[in-house]
Short mmCIF file of C-alpha atoms and ligand atoms in Angstrom, two decimals:
data_model
loop_
_atom_site.label_atom_id
_atom_site.label_comp_id
_atom_site.label_asym_id
_atom_site.label_seq_id
_atom_site.Cartn_x
_atom_site.Cartn_y
_atom_site.Cartn_z
CA UNK A 1 128.89 94.21 291.18
CA UNK A 2 132.01 92.49 289.81
CA UNK A 3 131.09 93.60 286.23
CA UNK A 4 130.69 97.16 287.48
CA UNK A 5 134.11 96.98 289.05
CA UNK A 6 135.81 95.60 285.93
CA UNK A 7 134.13 98.14 283.65
CA UNK A 8 134.92 100.94 286.08
CA UNK A 9 138.54 99.87 286.34
CA UNK A 10 138.98 99.82 282.57
CA UNK A 11 137.28 103.22 282.31
CA UNK A 12 139.46 104.47 285.13
CA UNK A 13 142.54 103.26 283.40
CA UNK A 14 141.64 104.96 280.14
CA UNK A 15 140.68 108.17 281.92
CA UNK A 16 143.77 108.27 284.04
CA UNK A 17 146.24 107.31 281.36
CA UNK A 18 144.76 109.93 279.04
CA UNK A 19 145.13 112.47 281.81
CA UNK A 20 148.62 111.29 282.65
CA UNK A 21 149.79 111.34 279.04
CA UNK A 22 148.19 114.75 278.70
CA UNK A 23 150.13 115.95 281.72
CA UNK A 24 153.38 114.67 280.22
CA UNK A 25 152.73 116.32 276.84
CA UNK A 26 151.54 119.59 278.43
CA UNK A 27 154.22 121.30 280.51
CA UNK A 28 152.86 122.06 283.99
CA UNK A 29 153.11 125.71 285.04
CA UNK A 30 155.25 126.39 288.10
CA UNK A 31 153.21 126.36 291.33
CA UNK A 32 152.30 129.85 292.56
CA UNK A 33 154.20 131.04 295.64
CA UNK A 34 150.90 131.91 297.28
CA UNK A 35 150.09 130.79 300.82
CA UNK A 36 147.47 131.59 303.40
CA UNK A 37 149.14 133.76 306.03
CA UNK A 38 148.72 134.18 309.77
CA UNK A 39 148.07 137.51 311.51
CA UNK A 40 151.83 138.05 311.68
CA UNK A 41 152.23 137.69 307.92
CA UNK A 42 153.87 134.26 307.99
CA UNK A 43 153.18 131.76 305.19
CA UNK A 44 151.20 128.86 306.65
CA UNK A 45 151.91 125.22 305.84
CA UNK A 46 148.70 123.55 307.00
CA UNK A 47 148.61 119.92 308.06
CA UNK A 48 145.60 118.28 309.69
CA UNK A 49 142.39 116.29 309.35
CA UNK A 50 138.78 116.48 308.31
CA UNK A 51 136.86 116.39 311.57
CA UNK A 52 134.72 114.55 311.19
CA UNK A 53 132.42 112.50 309.03
CA UNK A 54 130.39 111.62 312.10
CA UNK A 55 129.05 115.22 312.08
CA UNK A 56 127.04 114.41 308.95
CA UNK A 57 124.39 112.52 310.87
CA UNK A 58 124.44 113.56 314.54
CA UNK A 59 121.29 115.39 315.71
CA UNK A 60 123.32 118.31 317.09
CA UNK A 61 125.45 118.49 313.93
CA UNK A 62 128.65 118.01 315.91
CA UNK A 63 131.34 115.38 315.28
CA UNK A 64 131.71 112.60 317.83
CA UNK A 65 135.03 114.08 318.87
CA UNK A 66 136.23 115.35 322.25
CA UNK A 67 138.84 117.83 323.36
CA UNK A 68 140.85 114.85 324.63
CA UNK A 69 140.77 113.46 321.07
CA UNK A 70 142.26 116.70 319.82
CA UNK A 71 144.89 116.76 322.55
CA UNK A 72 145.93 113.24 321.55
CA UNK A 73 146.14 114.19 317.85
CA UNK A 74 148.21 117.27 318.68
CA UNK A 75 150.61 115.26 320.87
CA UNK A 76 150.88 112.35 318.43
CA UNK A 77 151.19 114.19 315.12
CA UNK A 78 151.75 117.91 315.75
CA UNK A 79 148.96 118.97 313.41
CA UNK A 80 148.10 122.68 313.06
CA UNK A 81 144.98 122.62 310.87
CA UNK A 82 141.46 121.23 310.71
CA UNK A 83 138.82 121.15 308.02
CA UNK A 84 135.88 121.30 310.41
CA UNK A 85 132.60 119.98 308.98
CA UNK A 86 129.52 122.18 309.42
CA UNK A 87 126.15 121.79 307.70
CA UNK A 88 123.55 124.05 306.13
CA UNK A 89 120.77 122.00 307.79
CA UNK A 90 122.18 123.00 311.18
CA UNK A 91 123.02 126.63 310.35
CA UNK A 92 119.58 127.39 308.88
CA UNK A 93 117.08 124.82 310.23
CA UNK A 94 114.18 126.92 308.89
CA UNK A 95 114.27 129.41 306.00
CA UNK A 96 115.84 132.64 307.25
CA UNK A 97 116.28 131.29 310.79
CA UNK A 98 119.93 130.90 311.82
CA UNK A 99 120.71 128.71 314.84
CA UNK A 100 123.02 130.56 317.21
CA UNK A 101 122.82 127.52 319.49
CA UNK A 102 124.43 125.44 316.74
CA UNK A 103 127.04 128.12 316.09
CA UNK A 104 127.71 128.17 319.85
CA UNK A 105 128.53 124.45 319.65
CA UNK A 106 130.82 125.06 316.67
CA UNK A 107 132.48 127.93 318.52
CA UNK A 108 133.14 125.77 321.59
CA UNK A 109 134.99 123.20 319.49
CA UNK A 110 136.89 125.81 317.51
CA UNK A 111 138.03 127.11 320.89
CA UNK A 112 139.74 123.77 321.55
CA UNK A 113 141.76 124.25 318.35
CA UNK A 114 142.46 127.91 319.05
CA UNK A 115 143.93 127.09 322.47
CA UNK A 116 146.45 124.83 320.72
CA UNK A 117 147.42 127.27 317.97
CA UNK A 118 145.45 125.55 315.19
CA UNK A 119 144.03 127.15 312.06
CA UNK A 120 140.44 126.22 311.24
CA UNK A 121 138.73 125.96 307.87
CA UNK A 122 134.94 125.65 308.14
CA UNK A 123 133.61 123.22 305.51
CA UNK A 124 129.95 123.56 304.52
CA UNK A 125 129.67 119.86 303.95
CA UNK A 126 127.26 118.02 301.69
CA UNK A 127 127.14 114.57 300.17
CA UNK A 128 124.22 113.60 297.92
CA UNK A 129 122.64 116.99 298.80
CA UNK A 130 120.66 116.19 301.94
CA UNK A 131 119.55 113.58 304.46
CA UNK A 132 116.06 114.27 303.06
CA UNK A 133 116.73 112.26 299.87
CA UNK A 134 115.81 109.02 301.68
CA UNK A 135 113.15 108.44 304.37
CA UNK A 136 115.71 107.21 306.91
CA UNK A 137 117.73 110.43 306.57
CA UNK A 138 120.97 108.42 306.62
CA UNK A 139 122.14 108.40 302.99
CA UNK A 140 122.83 112.04 302.15
CA UNK A 141 123.80 114.98 304.34
CA UNK A 142 124.19 118.74 304.25
CA UNK A 143 121.19 120.68 302.96
CA UNK A 144 118.05 121.11 305.07
CA UNK A 145 114.86 119.26 304.08
CA UNK A 146 113.13 122.59 303.29
CA UNK A 147 115.76 123.19 300.56
CA UNK A 148 115.38 119.72 299.05
CA UNK A 149 112.97 119.61 296.09
CA UNK A 150 112.93 116.20 294.35
CA UNK A 151 109.52 116.89 292.73
CA UNK A 152 108.35 113.36 293.47
CA UNK A 153 111.07 111.73 291.38
CA UNK A 154 112.38 108.38 292.65
CA UNK A 155 115.47 107.58 294.70
CA UNK A 156 116.47 103.92 294.70
CA UNK A 157 118.43 101.78 297.13
CA UNK A 158 122.06 101.03 296.32
CA UNK A 159 125.02 99.13 297.77
CA UNK A 160 127.51 101.77 296.62
CA UNK A 161 126.58 105.21 298.01
CA UNK A 162 127.97 106.96 294.92
CA UNK A 163 125.20 105.39 292.82
CA UNK A 164 122.59 107.59 294.56
CA UNK A 165 124.04 110.50 292.54
CA UNK A 166 122.46 108.94 289.43
CA UNK A 167 118.93 108.71 290.88
CA UNK A 168 116.32 111.05 289.30
CA UNK A 169 115.24 112.46 292.67
CA UNK A 170 118.78 113.34 293.70
CA UNK A 171 119.57 114.88 290.32
CA UNK A 172 116.37 116.94 290.57
CA UNK A 173 117.26 118.17 294.06
CA UNK A 174 120.54 119.48 292.67
CA UNK A 175 118.89 120.87 289.52
CA UNK A 176 116.46 122.83 291.69
CA UNK A 177 119.27 124.20 293.88
CA UNK A 178 121.32 125.31 290.87
CA UNK A 179 118.01 126.58 289.38
CA UNK A 180 118.67 124.58 286.23
CA UNK A 181 114.92 123.92 286.39
CA UNK A 182 114.18 127.67 286.70
CA UNK A 183 111.87 126.83 289.61
CA UNK A 184 113.95 127.78 292.67
CA UNK A 185 116.13 130.88 292.31
CA UNK A 186 115.71 131.48 296.05
CA UNK A 187 117.76 128.50 297.19
CA UNK A 188 121.20 129.79 296.24
CA UNK A 189 120.29 133.12 297.89
CA UNK A 190 119.54 131.22 301.11
CA UNK A 191 122.85 129.38 300.79
CA UNK A 192 124.86 132.58 300.43
CA UNK A 193 122.99 134.17 303.34
CA UNK A 194 123.62 131.10 305.52
CA UNK A 195 127.33 131.56 304.89
CA UNK A 196 126.96 135.26 305.75
CA UNK A 197 125.47 134.22 309.11
CA UNK A 198 128.43 131.90 309.75
CA UNK A 199 130.96 134.54 308.70
CA UNK A 200 129.21 137.15 310.83
CA UNK A 201 129.80 134.87 313.82
CA UNK A 202 133.43 133.93 313.14
CA UNK A 203 134.80 136.94 311.24
CA UNK A 204 137.03 137.99 314.14
CA UNK A 205 137.85 134.55 315.50
CA UNK A 206 141.66 134.26 315.65
CA UNK A 207 141.65 130.56 314.72
CA UNK A 208 139.27 130.65 311.73
CA UNK A 209 141.42 131.12 308.65
CA UNK A 210 139.16 129.95 305.79
CA UNK A 211 135.67 129.03 304.65
CA UNK A 212 135.32 126.06 302.26
CA UNK A 213 132.14 127.10 300.51
CA UNK A 214 130.78 123.73 299.36
CA UNK A 215 132.03 120.18 299.74
CA UNK A 216 132.35 118.19 296.51
CA UNK A 217 129.82 120.13 294.41
CA UNK A 218 127.62 118.17 291.98
CA UNK A 219 125.82 119.72 289.02
CA UNK A 220 122.95 117.25 288.60
CA UNK A 221 122.16 117.26 284.88
CA UNK A 222 124.95 119.83 284.36
CA UNK A 223 128.41 118.30 284.50
CA UNK A 224 131.98 119.47 283.87
CA UNK A 225 132.98 122.94 282.65
CA UNK A 226 129.41 123.98 281.74
CA UNK A 227 128.51 123.46 285.42
CA UNK A 228 131.74 124.67 286.96
CA UNK A 229 132.10 127.81 284.83
CA UNK A 230 128.37 128.52 285.07
CA UNK A 231 126.22 127.92 288.16
CA UNK A 232 129.10 126.84 290.41
CA UNK A 233 131.27 129.90 289.78
CA UNK A 234 128.14 132.07 290.10
CA UNK A 235 127.28 130.56 293.49
CA UNK A 236 130.85 131.06 294.71
CA UNK A 237 130.77 134.69 293.60
CA UNK A 238 127.38 135.33 295.23
CA UNK A 239 128.51 133.66 298.45
CA UNK A 240 131.87 135.45 298.54
CA UNK A 241 130.09 138.78 298.09
CA UNK A 242 127.71 137.92 300.96
CA UNK A 243 130.60 136.89 303.23
CA UNK A 244 132.55 140.07 302.47
CA UNK A 245 129.68 142.22 303.77
CA UNK A 246 130.59 140.94 307.27
CA UNK A 247 134.10 139.49 307.00
CA UNK A 248 136.91 141.18 305.09
CA UNK A 249 139.80 138.88 306.00
CA UNK A 250 138.97 135.17 306.18
CA UNK A 251 140.07 133.26 303.09
CA UNK A 252 137.31 131.92 300.82
CA UNK A 253 138.17 128.47 299.51
CA UNK A 254 136.45 127.14 296.39
CA UNK A 255 136.34 123.52 295.27
CA UNK A 256 135.80 122.05 291.81
CA UNK A 257 133.11 119.46 291.17
CA UNK A 258 134.11 116.13 292.67
CA UNK A 259 133.32 113.95 289.70
CA UNK A 260 136.33 113.93 287.46
CA UNK A 261 138.46 116.36 289.45
CA UNK A 262 138.85 113.87 292.31
CA UNK A 263 140.27 111.53 289.70
CA UNK A 264 142.72 114.00 288.16
CA UNK A 265 140.78 115.60 285.28
CA UNK A 266 140.93 119.39 284.72
CA UNK A 267 138.47 121.87 286.20
CA UNK A 268 136.44 124.54 284.39
CA UNK A 269 136.04 126.69 287.50
CA UNK A 270 136.12 130.44 286.78
CA UNK A 271 137.86 133.20 288.78
CA UNK A 272 136.08 134.75 291.76
CA UNK A 273 136.36 138.49 292.37
CA UNK A 274 137.23 139.34 295.99
CA UNK A 275 135.93 142.80 296.94
CA UNK A 276 138.15 143.08 300.04
CA UNK A 277 140.61 145.95 300.36
CA UNK A 278 144.11 144.66 299.58
CA UNK A 279 145.24 141.33 298.16
CA UNK A 280 142.51 138.90 297.25
CA UNK A 281 141.94 136.05 299.69
CA UNK A 282 140.59 133.30 297.48
CA UNK A 283 142.04 129.78 297.73
CA UNK A 284 141.48 126.58 295.76
CA UNK A 285 140.45 123.39 297.62
CA UNK A 286 140.41 120.29 295.41
CA UNK A 287 140.29 116.69 296.63
CA UNK A 288 142.10 113.65 295.24
CA UNK A 289 140.79 110.07 295.25
CA UNK A 290 142.33 108.08 292.39
CA UNK A 291 139.63 105.95 290.86
CA UNK A 292 141.69 102.73 290.76
CA UNK A 293 142.01 102.92 294.55
CA UNK A 294 138.36 103.83 294.99
CA UNK A 295 137.70 100.49 293.37
CA UNK A 296 139.63 98.74 296.10
CA UNK A 297 143.05 98.47 294.50
CA UNK A 298 146.14 98.97 296.65
CA UNK A 299 149.15 101.10 295.73
CA UNK A 300 151.06 98.36 294.00
CA UNK A 301 151.57 96.86 290.52
CA UNK A 302 149.34 98.16 287.70
CA UNK A 303 147.14 100.04 290.14
CA UNK A 304 150.21 101.92 291.44
CA UNK A 305 151.09 102.98 287.88
CA UNK A 306 147.52 104.17 287.26
CA UNK A 307 147.46 106.03 290.58
CA UNK A 308 150.82 107.68 289.84
CA UNK A 309 149.40 108.86 286.51
CA UNK A 310 146.36 110.23 288.36
CA UNK A 311 148.56 112.10 290.85
CA UNK A 312 150.65 113.59 288.03
CA UNK A 313 147.53 114.67 286.15
CA UNK A 314 145.89 116.02 289.33
CA UNK A 315 149.04 117.99 290.21
CA UNK A 316 149.23 119.67 286.82
CA UNK A 317 145.50 120.44 286.68
CA UNK A 318 145.50 121.77 290.23
CA UNK A 319 148.38 124.13 289.53
CA UNK A 320 146.73 125.29 286.28
CA UNK A 321 143.39 125.97 287.97
CA UNK A 322 145.05 127.79 290.89
CA UNK A 323 146.83 129.97 288.33
CA UNK A 324 143.59 130.59 286.42
CA UNK A 325 141.86 131.66 289.66
CA UNK A 326 144.54 134.33 290.14
CA UNK A 327 147.65 132.45 291.37
CA UNK A 328 145.77 131.50 294.52
CA UNK A 329 146.99 129.20 297.31
CA UNK A 330 145.89 125.56 297.36
CA UNK A 331 144.54 123.40 300.17
CA UNK A 332 144.08 119.71 299.43
CA UNK A 333 140.77 119.51 301.28
CA UNK A 334 140.54 115.75 301.21
CA UNK A 335 142.49 112.66 300.45
CA UNK A 336 142.55 109.37 302.30
CA UNK A 337 142.31 105.62 301.98
CA UNK A 338 142.00 102.35 303.82
CA UNK A 339 145.56 102.14 305.13
CA UNK A 340 145.35 98.35 305.42
CA UNK A 341 145.66 98.24 301.60
CA UNK A 342 149.04 97.15 300.23
CA UNK A 343 151.35 100.14 299.62
CA UNK A 344 148.95 102.50 301.43
CA UNK A 345 151.62 104.41 303.38
CA UNK A 346 153.74 104.84 300.24
CA UNK A 347 150.68 106.50 298.69
CA UNK A 348 150.24 108.72 301.75
CA UNK A 349 153.90 109.78 301.46
CA UNK A 350 153.43 110.43 297.73
CA UNK A 351 150.48 112.74 298.34
CA UNK A 352 152.18 114.71 301.13
CA UNK A 353 155.31 115.08 298.98
CA UNK A 354 153.18 116.32 296.06
CA UNK A 355 151.41 118.79 298.37
CA UNK A 356 154.77 120.10 299.61
CA UNK A 357 155.98 120.48 296.01
CA UNK A 358 153.02 122.71 295.11
CA UNK A 359 152.85 124.49 298.47
CA UNK A 360 149.44 123.04 299.34
CA UNK A 361 147.88 122.61 302.75
CA UNK A 362 146.48 119.15 303.51
CA UNK A 363 143.51 117.90 305.53
CA UNK A 364 143.42 114.12 305.55
CA UNK A 365 140.06 112.31 305.27
CA UNK A 366 139.37 111.76 308.10
CA UNK A 367 139.61 111.79 311.90
CA UNK A 368 136.86 109.17 312.20
CA UNK A 369 137.93 105.94 313.92
CA UNK A 370 138.54 102.99 311.63
CA UNK A 371 140.77 101.66 308.81
CA UNK A 372 141.07 105.07 307.09
CA UNK A 373 141.93 107.08 310.18
CA UNK A 374 144.81 107.50 312.64
CA UNK A 375 143.03 105.59 315.40
CA UNK A 376 141.06 102.34 315.25
CA UNK A 377 137.54 101.63 316.46
CA UNK A 378 139.23 100.39 319.65
CA UNK A 379 141.07 103.70 320.03
CA UNK A 380 144.48 102.18 319.34
CA UNK A 381 146.94 104.21 317.28
CA UNK A 382 147.22 102.87 313.73
CA UNK A 383 149.96 102.87 311.08
CA UNK A 384 148.81 106.29 309.90
CA UNK A 385 150.10 108.04 313.06
CA UNK A 386 153.83 107.64 312.36
CA UNK A 387 153.14 108.18 308.65
CA UNK A 388 151.66 111.60 309.38
CA UNK A 389 153.97 112.51 312.28
CA UNK A 390 156.61 114.11 310.06
CA UNK A 391 158.64 117.38 310.25
CA UNK A 392 157.04 120.37 308.52
CA UNK A 393 157.53 124.16 308.50
CA UNK A 394 154.26 125.25 310.15
CA UNK A 395 154.78 129.00 309.62
CA UNK A 396 157.46 130.59 307.45
CA UNK A 397 158.61 134.20 307.92
CA UNK A 398 158.80 134.81 304.19
CA UNK A 399 158.04 132.93 300.98
CA UNK A 400 158.69 129.19 300.97
CA UNK A 401 160.53 128.29 297.77
CA UNK A 402 160.76 124.56 298.41
CA UNK A 403 160.74 122.12 301.27
CA UNK A 404 160.85 118.37 301.78
CA UNK A 405 161.03 116.14 304.81
CA UNK A 406 161.33 112.57 306.00
CA UNK A 407 160.96 111.12 309.51
CA UNK A 408 164.31 112.52 310.64
CA UNK A 409 165.24 115.31 308.24
CA UNK A 410 163.80 118.56 306.91
CA UNK A 411 165.20 120.88 304.29
CA UNK A 412 163.53 124.26 303.72
CA UNK A 413 164.48 126.99 301.26
CA UNK A 414 162.70 130.32 301.74
CA UNK A 415 163.03 133.99 300.94
CA UNK A 416 162.85 135.89 304.25
CA UNK A 417 160.42 138.80 304.37
CA UNK A 418 162.04 141.70 306.21
CA UNK A 419 158.57 143.00 307.09
CA UNK A 420 157.77 139.83 309.05
CA UNK A 421 159.16 139.94 312.57
CA UNK A 422 157.67 136.66 313.83
CA UNK A 423 160.11 133.73 313.54
CA UNK A 424 159.86 130.75 311.20
CA UNK A 425 158.33 127.86 313.19
CA UNK A 426 159.02 124.21 312.44
CA UNK A 427 157.49 121.06 313.96
CA UNK A 428 159.94 118.21 314.65
CA UNK A 429 158.45 114.89 315.84
CA UNK A 430 159.88 113.19 318.89
CA UNK A 431 160.19 109.90 316.99
CA UNK A 432 162.65 111.44 314.48
CA UNK A 433 164.39 113.92 316.78
CA UNK A 434 164.50 112.20 320.20
CA UNK A 435 167.51 114.17 321.46
CA UNK A 436 166.76 117.46 319.76
CA UNK A 437 167.91 118.98 316.50
CA UNK A 438 171.02 120.10 314.65
CA UNK A 439 170.47 123.19 312.49
CA UNK A 440 172.50 124.03 309.42
CA UNK A 441 171.88 127.30 307.56
CA UNK A 442 169.86 129.01 310.26
CA UNK A 443 170.09 130.42 313.79
CA UNK A 444 168.03 128.83 316.57
CA UNK A 445 165.81 131.25 318.44
CA UNK A 446 164.23 128.52 320.61
CA UNK A 447 163.70 124.76 320.75
CA UNK A 448 160.97 123.31 322.92
CA UNK A 449 161.28 119.56 323.56
CA UNK A 450 157.70 119.46 324.84
CA UNK A 451 155.84 121.29 322.07
CA UNK A 452 158.36 119.97 319.49
CA UNK A 453 158.58 123.46 318.00
CA UNK A 454 161.80 124.98 316.67
CA UNK A 455 161.86 128.71 315.94
CA UNK A 456 164.53 130.33 313.80
CA UNK A 457 165.88 133.86 314.12
CA UNK A 458 164.80 135.89 311.07
CA UNK A 459 167.83 136.43 308.78
CA UNK A 460 168.81 140.04 308.21
CA UNK A 461 169.02 139.59 304.43
CA UNK A 462 166.08 138.74 302.17
CA UNK A 463 168.30 136.50 300.07
CA UNK A 464 167.09 132.92 299.74
CA UNK A 465 168.06 130.77 302.71
CA UNK A 466 168.28 126.97 302.90
CA UNK A 467 167.93 125.41 306.34
CA UNK A 468 168.67 121.74 306.95
CA UNK A 469 167.51 120.04 310.14
CA UNK A 470 168.85 116.68 311.32
CA UNK A 471 168.59 114.88 314.67
CA UNK A 472 170.99 115.90 317.46
CA UNK A 473 173.34 113.02 318.31
C1 MNI B 501 129.49 110.58 291.52
N1 MNI B 501 129.95 111.61 292.42
C2 MNI B 501 129.39 112.93 292.28
C3 MNI B 501 130.88 111.33 293.40
C4 MNI B 501 131.48 110.08 293.43
C5 MNI B 501 132.45 109.79 294.41
C6 MNI B 501 132.77 110.75 295.36
C7 MNI B 501 133.80 110.41 296.39
O1 MNI B 501 134.24 109.29 296.46
N2 MNI B 501 134.24 111.39 297.22
C8 MNI B 501 135.36 111.12 298.08
C9 MNI B 501 135.09 111.26 299.54
N3 MNI B 501 134.56 112.58 299.86
C10 MNI B 501 133.41 112.42 300.70
C11 MNI B 501 133.30 113.45 301.77
O2 MNI B 501 133.44 114.73 301.20
C12 MNI B 501 133.51 111.03 301.24
O3 MNI B 501 132.28 110.56 301.68
C13 MNI B 501 134.07 110.30 300.06
O4 MNI B 501 134.64 109.08 300.43
C14 MNI B 501 132.17 112.00 295.35
C15 MNI B 501 131.21 112.29 294.34
#
């Protein structure tokens, strides 16, 4: 294992430095000014969690997560977004049979978020294709057994879960889904129709803002641009078309393949045509997991330099791909780490600052209890809670031009949209603003000490406005 780690670290270094140098030599395009919007036309700055990994294996397909857990998250960190994990195995337990009982359970939990003003992105989650890749059903997750064709090829037993991606049986399951084998053209049809069933159920739900079509896609024997620009883009187009037959307004979010892109390399994903009337509603949902950290390094010393190069490369490639997809908005669907690692919270701050710079939403991985999450196995709040409990402009009545925040300060520049009557809404944590807020550059419409929400009167002019918020004395 040690040799694997050393080799991987050297490879990671080479990969990342090449990417980082590339980013320095290649000027990054300016981030698009595109955002998902709410039903009042406000630009949404989305901050929340992936909820939750535990849903991958539960019999009912639901995360081990209660409404009280959500209430605590909302009180502690003022989040407004969730990447909610759903699974194909639960949506379509038998070919062509869609489980309304499962969708009822999803709807109940989405109701918890709706009652608190959250925006929900449904994530059709898979890792290693399916639980059916191993007899115990505990290694992979996502696809139903009836859609898992390994053709008798072997799957081994590995200490590192990522290694299962290299097993012949797992590769074959993916090759059959993408029809690289030519043997199963029906599977991607089923996938698109399963999404149509989900969209048919949630098309008019006020809290559901986006569908994340596939978690961390993997091309099997096809890797990189040949996969992303070929079968992956084709599946996204087929699925978007199916969704639009029942849902004209929910955003469709598309992710690149995980391998490489999670580590900062560029994506070959192609543009998706959105048949809806009006502006397209396609978004881009990459993840970031710098390889040096995946190998257990903290955010310090040489590893910090390698991670910073990864973040720079990832930022440039993300902005370039979002532009190539049609200047679409970006949601960072996943990032996370063991926050007991040295420098972990500096890394968290670095990622949230990068997301703010490019106007991206963020869903942290994940809400599960433990060293990566906000709460421990014992339920105690961890160091991540204050790290994530920061001021942010939840909904902006115009186009955000730039914003940045720290525990006790927020500065936002935006171009007001005269057609948007709803006010700009900003979350201010109690820990940074215990006695309220001082506003410079804007007019207070309301300040609620309980909900921690500040609303600003919409300026008459559409000239750029800069608002600076500091704690009241
Ligand atoms: C070799 N391949 C295809 C591969 C390797 C590593 C990851 C990964 O770490 N992903 C990061 C996190 N995302 C999932 C959930 O979406 C978590 O289980 C991972 O920690 C993905 C794919």
